Each structure stands twice: as structure tokens, then as C-alpha cells.
mmCIF file with all atom_site columns, C-alpha atoms in Angstrom:
data_model
loop_
_atom_site.group_PDB
_atom_site.id
_atom_site.type_symbol
_atom_site.label_atom_id
_atom_site.label_alt_id
_atom_site.label_comp_id
_atom_site.label_asym_id
_atom_site.label_entity_id
_atom_site.label_seq_id
_atom_site.pdbx_PDB_ins_code
_atom_site.Cartn_x
_atom_site.Cartn_y
_atom_site.Cartn_z
_atom_site.occupancy
_atom_site.B_iso_or_equiv
_atom_site.pdbx_formal_charge
_atom_site.auth_seq_id
_atom_site.auth_comp_id
_atom_site.auth_asym_id
_atom_site.auth_atom_id
_atom_site.pdbx_PDB_model_num
ATOM 1   C CA . UNK A 1 1   ? 98.774  151.031 62.387 1.00 79.00 ? 20  UNK A CA 1
ATOM 2   C CA . UNK A 1 2   ? 95.589  150.579 63.971 1.00 90.00 ? 21  UNK A CA 1
ATOM 3   C CA . UNK A 1 3   ? 94.498  146.969 64.589 1.00 93.00 ? 22  UNK A CA 1
ATOM 4   C CA . UNK A 1 4   ? 91.099  145.811 65.748 1.00 96.00 ? 23  UNK A CA 1
ATOM 5   C CA . UNK A 1 5   ? 89.871  142.525 67.041 1.00 97.00 ? 24  UNK A CA 1
ATOM 6   C CA . UNK A 1 6   ? 86.164  141.119 66.744 1.00 97.00 ? 25  UNK A CA 1
ATOM 7   C CA . UNK A 1 7   ? 85.079  137.812 68.116 1.00 96.00 ? 26  UNK A CA 1
ATOM 8   C CA . UNK A 1 8   ? 81.465  136.888 67.420 1.00 95.00 ? 27  UNK A CA 1
ATOM 9   C CA . UNK A 1 9   ? 79.043  134.441 66.738 1.00 94.00 ? 28  UNK A CA 1
ATOM 10  C CA . UNK A 1 10  ? 78.267  132.931 63.398 1.00 89.00 ? 29  UNK A CA 1
ATOM 11  C CA . UNK A 1 11  ? 75.173  132.247 63.418 1.00 89.00 ? 30  UNK A CA 1
ATOM 12  C CA . UNK A 1 12  ? 73.297  134.790 65.663 1.00 86.00 ? 31  UNK A CA 1
ATOM 13  C CA . UNK A 1 13  ? 75.828  137.399 64.393 1.00 90.00 ? 32  UNK A CA 1
ATOM 14  C CA . UNK A 1 14  ? 76.338  138.826 68.557 1.00 94.00 ? 33  UNK A CA 1
ATOM 15  C CA . UNK A 1 15  ? 79.691  140.834 69.173 1.00 96.00 ? 34  UNK A CA 1
ATOM 16  C CA . UNK A 1 16  ? 81.205  139.339 72.196 1.00 96.00 ? 35  UNK A CA 1
ATOM 17  C CA . UNK A 1 17  ? 84.690  141.301 72.061 1.00 96.00 ? 36  UNK A CA 1
ATOM 18  C CA . UNK A 1 18  ? 85.192  143.970 69.732 1.00 96.00 ? 37  UNK A CA 1
ATOM 19  C CA . UNK A 1 19  ? 88.623  145.792 70.951 1.00 96.00 ? 38  UNK A CA 1
ATOM 20  C CA . UNK A 1 20  ? 88.409  149.181 69.789 1.00 94.00 ? 39  UNK A CA 1
ATOM 21  C CA . UNK A 1 21  ? 85.082  150.054 70.871 1.00 95.00 ? 40  UNK A CA 1
ATOM 22  C CA . UNK A 1 22  ? 85.811  148.211 74.272 1.00 94.00 ? 41  UNK A CA 1
ATOM 23  C CA . UNK A 1 23  ? 89.481  149.154 74.887 1.00 94.00 ? 42  UNK A CA 1
ATOM 24  C CA . UNK A 1 24  ? 90.819  145.578 74.611 1.00 93.00 ? 43  UNK A CA 1
ATOM 25  C CA . UNK A 1 25  ? 94.421  145.442 74.146 1.00 92.00 ? 44  UNK A CA 1
ATOM 26  C CA . UNK A 1 26  ? 94.989  141.748 72.711 1.00 96.00 ? 45  UNK A CA 1
ATOM 27  C CA . UNK A 1 27  ? 97.645  139.910 71.283 1.00 97.00 ? 46  UNK A CA 1
ATOM 28  C CA . UNK A 1 28  ? 98.145  137.344 68.155 1.00 96.00 ? 47  UNK A CA 1
ATOM 29  C CA . UNK A 1 29  ? 101.160 134.403 67.310 1.00 96.00 ? 48  UNK A CA 1
ATOM 30  C CA . UNK A 1 30  ? 101.474 132.103 65.242 1.00 95.00 ? 49  UNK A CA 1
ATOM 31  C CA . UNK A 1 31  ? 100.859 128.390 66.675 1.00 93.00 ? 50  UNK A CA 1
ATOM 32  C CA . UNK A 1 32  ? 101.769 125.443 65.560 1.00 90.00 ? 51  UNK A CA 1
ATOM 33  C CA . UNK A 1 33  ? 99.689  124.782 62.501 1.00 90.00 ? 52  UNK A CA 1
ATOM 34  C CA . UNK A 1 34  ? 97.469  128.145 63.568 1.00 93.00 ? 53  UNK A CA 1
ATOM 35  C CA . UNK A 1 35  ? 97.365  131.116 65.349 1.00 95.00 ? 54  UNK A CA 1
ATOM 36  C CA . UNK A 1 36  ? 96.823  132.326 68.993 1.00 97.00 ? 55  UNK A CA 1
ATOM 37  C CA . UNK A 1 37  ? 94.733  134.691 70.311 1.00 98.00 ? 56  UNK A CA 1
ATOM 38  C CA . UNK A 1 38  ? 95.213  136.611 74.000 1.00 98.00 ? 57  UNK A CA 1
ATOM 39  C CA . UNK A 1 39  ? 92.496  138.418 75.417 1.00 97.00 ? 58  UNK A CA 1
ATOM 40  C CA . UNK A 1 40  ? 91.984  140.389 78.529 1.00 95.00 ? 59  UNK A CA 1
ATOM 41  C CA . UNK A 1 41  ? 88.329  140.995 78.368 1.00 92.00 ? 60  UNK A CA 1
ATOM 42  C CA . UNK A 1 42  ? 87.431  144.334 79.464 1.00 87.00 ? 61  UNK A CA 1
ATOM 43  C CA . UNK A 1 43  ? 83.396  142.590 80.486 1.00 84.00 ? 62  UNK A CA 1
ATOM 44  C CA . UNK A 1 44  ? 83.978  139.077 81.599 1.00 86.00 ? 63  UNK A CA 1
ATOM 45  C CA . UNK A 1 45  ? 79.849  138.453 81.759 1.00 90.00 ? 64  UNK A CA 1
ATOM 46  C CA . UNK A 1 46  ? 79.787  136.956 78.451 1.00 91.00 ? 65  UNK A CA 1
ATOM 47  C CA . UNK A 1 47  ? 82.861  134.963 78.917 1.00 95.00 ? 66  UNK A CA 1
ATOM 48  C CA . UNK A 1 48  ? 80.036  131.978 79.557 1.00 95.00 ? 67  UNK A CA 1
ATOM 49  C CA . UNK A 1 49  ? 78.194  132.344 76.723 1.00 95.00 ? 68  UNK A CA 1
ATOM 50  C CA . UNK A 1 50  ? 81.258  133.096 74.571 1.00 95.00 ? 69  UNK A CA 1
ATOM 51  C CA . UNK A 1 51  ? 82.465  129.591 75.800 1.00 95.00 ? 70  UNK A CA 1
ATOM 52  C CA . UNK A 1 52  ? 79.144  127.905 75.057 1.00 94.00 ? 71  UNK A CA 1
ATOM 53  C CA . UNK A 1 53  ? 79.172  128.586 71.530 1.00 93.00 ? 72  UNK A CA 1
ATOM 54  C CA . UNK A 1 54  ? 83.002  128.177 71.184 1.00 92.00 ? 73  UNK A CA 1
ATOM 55  C CA . UNK A 1 55  ? 82.425  126.185 67.589 1.00 89.00 ? 74  UNK A CA 1
ATOM 56  C CA . UNK A 1 56  ? 80.389  128.962 66.307 1.00 91.00 ? 75  UNK A CA 1
ATOM 57  C CA . UNK A 1 57  ? 83.111  132.120 66.993 1.00 92.00 ? 76  UNK A CA 1
ATOM 58  C CA . UNK A 1 58  ? 83.989  134.049 63.683 1.00 92.00 ? 77  UNK A CA 1
ATOM 59  C CA . UNK A 1 59  ? 87.170  136.093 65.015 1.00 96.00 ? 78  UNK A CA 1
ATOM 60  C CA . UNK A 1 60  ? 88.487  139.439 62.240 1.00 96.00 ? 79  UNK A CA 1
ATOM 61  C CA . UNK A 1 61  ? 91.129  141.267 62.563 1.00 96.00 ? 80  UNK A CA 1
ATOM 62  C CA . UNK A 1 62  ? 91.032  144.598 61.061 1.00 94.00 ? 81  UNK A CA 1
ATOM 63  C CA . UNK A 1 63  ? 93.772  146.409 60.405 1.00 92.00 ? 82  UNK A CA 1
ATOM 64  C CA . UNK A 1 64  ? 94.494  149.849 59.393 1.00 88.00 ? 83  UNK A CA 1
ATOM 65  C CA . UNK A 1 65  ? 96.914  151.417 57.476 1.00 84.00 ? 84  UNK A CA 1
ATOM 66  C CA . UNK A 1 66  ? 97.067  155.086 56.348 1.00 85.00 ? 85  UNK A CA 1
ATOM 67  C CA . UNK A 1 67  ? 97.991  154.658 52.639 1.00 84.00 ? 86  UNK A CA 1
ATOM 68  C CA . UNK A 1 68  ? 96.376  150.684 51.849 1.00 82.00 ? 87  UNK A CA 1
ATOM 69  C CA . UNK A 1 69  ? 92.866  149.869 51.942 1.00 83.00 ? 88  UNK A CA 1
ATOM 70  C CA . UNK A 1 70  ? 91.559  148.362 54.704 1.00 85.00 ? 89  UNK A CA 1
ATOM 71  C CA . UNK A 1 71  ? 92.930  144.138 55.021 1.00 88.00 ? 90  UNK A CA 1
ATOM 72  C CA . UNK A 1 72  ? 90.303  141.937 57.144 1.00 92.00 ? 91  UNK A CA 1
ATOM 73  C CA . UNK A 1 73  ? 91.589  138.493 58.488 1.00 94.00 ? 92  UNK A CA 1
ATOM 74  C CA . UNK A 1 74  ? 88.800  136.030 59.076 1.00 93.00 ? 93  UNK A CA 1
ATOM 75  C CA . UNK A 1 75  ? 90.301  133.487 61.386 1.00 94.00 ? 94  UNK A CA 1
ATOM 76  C CA . UNK A 1 76  ? 88.561  129.941 61.694 1.00 88.00 ? 95  UNK A CA 1
ATOM 77  C CA . UNK A 1 77  ? 88.301  128.791 65.004 1.00 87.00 ? 96  UNK A CA 1
ATOM 78  C CA . UNK A 1 78  ? 86.237  125.529 64.059 1.00 80.00 ? 97  UNK A CA 1
ATOM 79  C CA . UNK A 1 79  ? 87.385  122.554 67.315 1.00 81.00 ? 98  UNK A CA 1
ATOM 80  C CA . UNK A 1 80  ? 89.443  125.639 69.626 1.00 78.00 ? 99  UNK A CA 1
ATOM 81  C CA . UNK A 1 81  ? 90.615  126.069 71.735 1.00 93.00 ? 100 UNK A CA 1
ATOM 82  C CA . UNK A 1 82  ? 88.620  128.707 73.431 1.00 96.00 ? 101 UNK A CA 1
ATOM 83  C CA . UNK A 1 83  ? 89.623  129.249 76.976 1.00 96.00 ? 102 UNK A CA 1
ATOM 84  C CA . UNK A 1 84  ? 88.638  131.520 79.772 1.00 96.00 ? 103 UNK A CA 1
ATOM 85  C CA . UNK A 1 85  ? 91.089  131.963 82.646 1.00 96.00 ? 104 UNK A CA 1
ATOM 86  C CA . UNK A 1 86  ? 88.712  134.073 85.436 1.00 95.00 ? 105 UNK A CA 1
ATOM 87  C CA . UNK A 1 87  ? 92.056  133.784 87.460 1.00 95.00 ? 106 UNK A CA 1
ATOM 88  C CA . UNK A 1 88  ? 93.825  136.004 85.365 1.00 95.00 ? 107 UNK A CA 1
ATOM 89  C CA . UNK A 1 89  ? 90.235  137.383 83.598 1.00 95.00 ? 108 UNK A CA 1
ATOM 90  C CA . UNK A 1 90  ? 92.357  136.016 79.434 1.00 96.00 ? 109 UNK A CA 1
ATOM 91  C CA . UNK A 1 91  ? 90.773  135.029 77.070 1.00 97.00 ? 110 UNK A CA 1
ATOM 92  C CA . UNK A 1 92  ? 92.468  132.356 74.540 1.00 97.00 ? 111 UNK A CA 1
ATOM 93  C CA . UNK A 1 93  ? 91.322  131.280 71.181 1.00 97.00 ? 112 UNK A CA 1
ATOM 94  C CA . UNK A 1 94  ? 93.175  128.687 68.751 1.00 96.00 ? 113 UNK A CA 1
ATOM 95  C CA . UNK A 1 95  ? 92.078  129.134 65.040 1.00 93.00 ? 114 UNK A CA 1
ATOM 96  C CA . UNK A 1 96  ? 93.440  126.451 62.463 1.00 90.00 ? 115 UNK A CA 1
ATOM 97  C CA . UNK A 1 97  ? 93.367  128.409 58.959 1.00 89.00 ? 116 UNK A CA 1
ATOM 98  C CA . UNK A 1 98  ? 92.903  131.855 57.885 1.00 92.00 ? 117 UNK A CA 1
ATOM 99  C CA . UNK A 1 99  ? 91.433  134.166 54.794 1.00 92.00 ? 118 UNK A CA 1
ATOM 100 C CA . UNK A 1 100 ? 93.223  137.090 54.035 1.00 88.00 ? 119 UNK A CA 1
ATOM 101 C CA . UNK A 1 101 ? 91.469  139.872 52.313 1.00 78.00 ? 120 UNK A CA 1
ATOM 102 C CA . UNK A 1 102 ? 90.256  143.468 51.514 1.00 67.00 ? 121 UNK A CA 1
ATOM 103 C CA . UNK A 1 103 ? 85.713  144.062 52.090 1.00 58.00 ? 122 UNK A CA 1
ATOM 104 C CA . UNK A 1 104 ? 86.588  146.733 49.487 1.00 60.00 ? 123 UNK A CA 1
ATOM 105 C CA . UNK A 1 105 ? 87.575  144.194 46.797 1.00 60.00 ? 124 UNK A CA 1
ATOM 106 C CA . UNK A 1 106 ? 83.578  142.189 47.293 1.00 54.00 ? 125 UNK A CA 1
ATOM 107 C CA . UNK A 1 107 ? 81.800  145.749 46.652 1.00 53.00 ? 126 UNK A CA 1
ATOM 108 C CA . UNK A 1 108 ? 80.007  146.150 43.064 1.00 48.00 ? 127 UNK A CA 1
#
């Protein structure tokens, strides 16, 4: 299974993290009532802007399986928290809720 993490600005659409294009590994784990992402960005030059917009982020995970349609999960960050540790180059994003769906179900 291939997984891609995308973190983008909900309003302007700017993509901060695209794990496939940027060659970034990430972890996703259940954390209390929500989910925790841990990412080590390849380029941390846009972390200040990402943190400034932390309440306006959309987080997506695409799961591609050879024998099934792509599954997309949309995570809602809302009030986060979203934190960046420059010493360890670690971005941590907490999402409070999510929606799972298959994009092709919405094509007309």
C-alpha cells in the first residue's frame, strides 16, 4: 500500500507538505479522541508560515491499493495543536476528527 500525506492551507490551497513529492516519511497514530501526525519535513523553510496558519490547515492521507480504489481521509485540525520542534526537525499535527471517502464516488 502506498500512502501520501498532504498538509495544505484550507483557504489559499498552498501545499506545505506532500510526502510523496518531497520524499518525506510520516507516522499517524490514534491519540485520545483524535489522531497525531509526526512528520520530519525535508524543507523546514515554510514552517513559520504553516504555524501562522495552523488553524486553517487541511490534512489528507491517500491510500493507494493495487486492487481497490484510492481511499482518501480528510482530517480536521481546527484548534490543533500544531507544533514544530526545530531541534529535531519534527512537525506534530493533532487532528480532532476525520472523514473517509473514495474520491471517485463524487465524480459525475
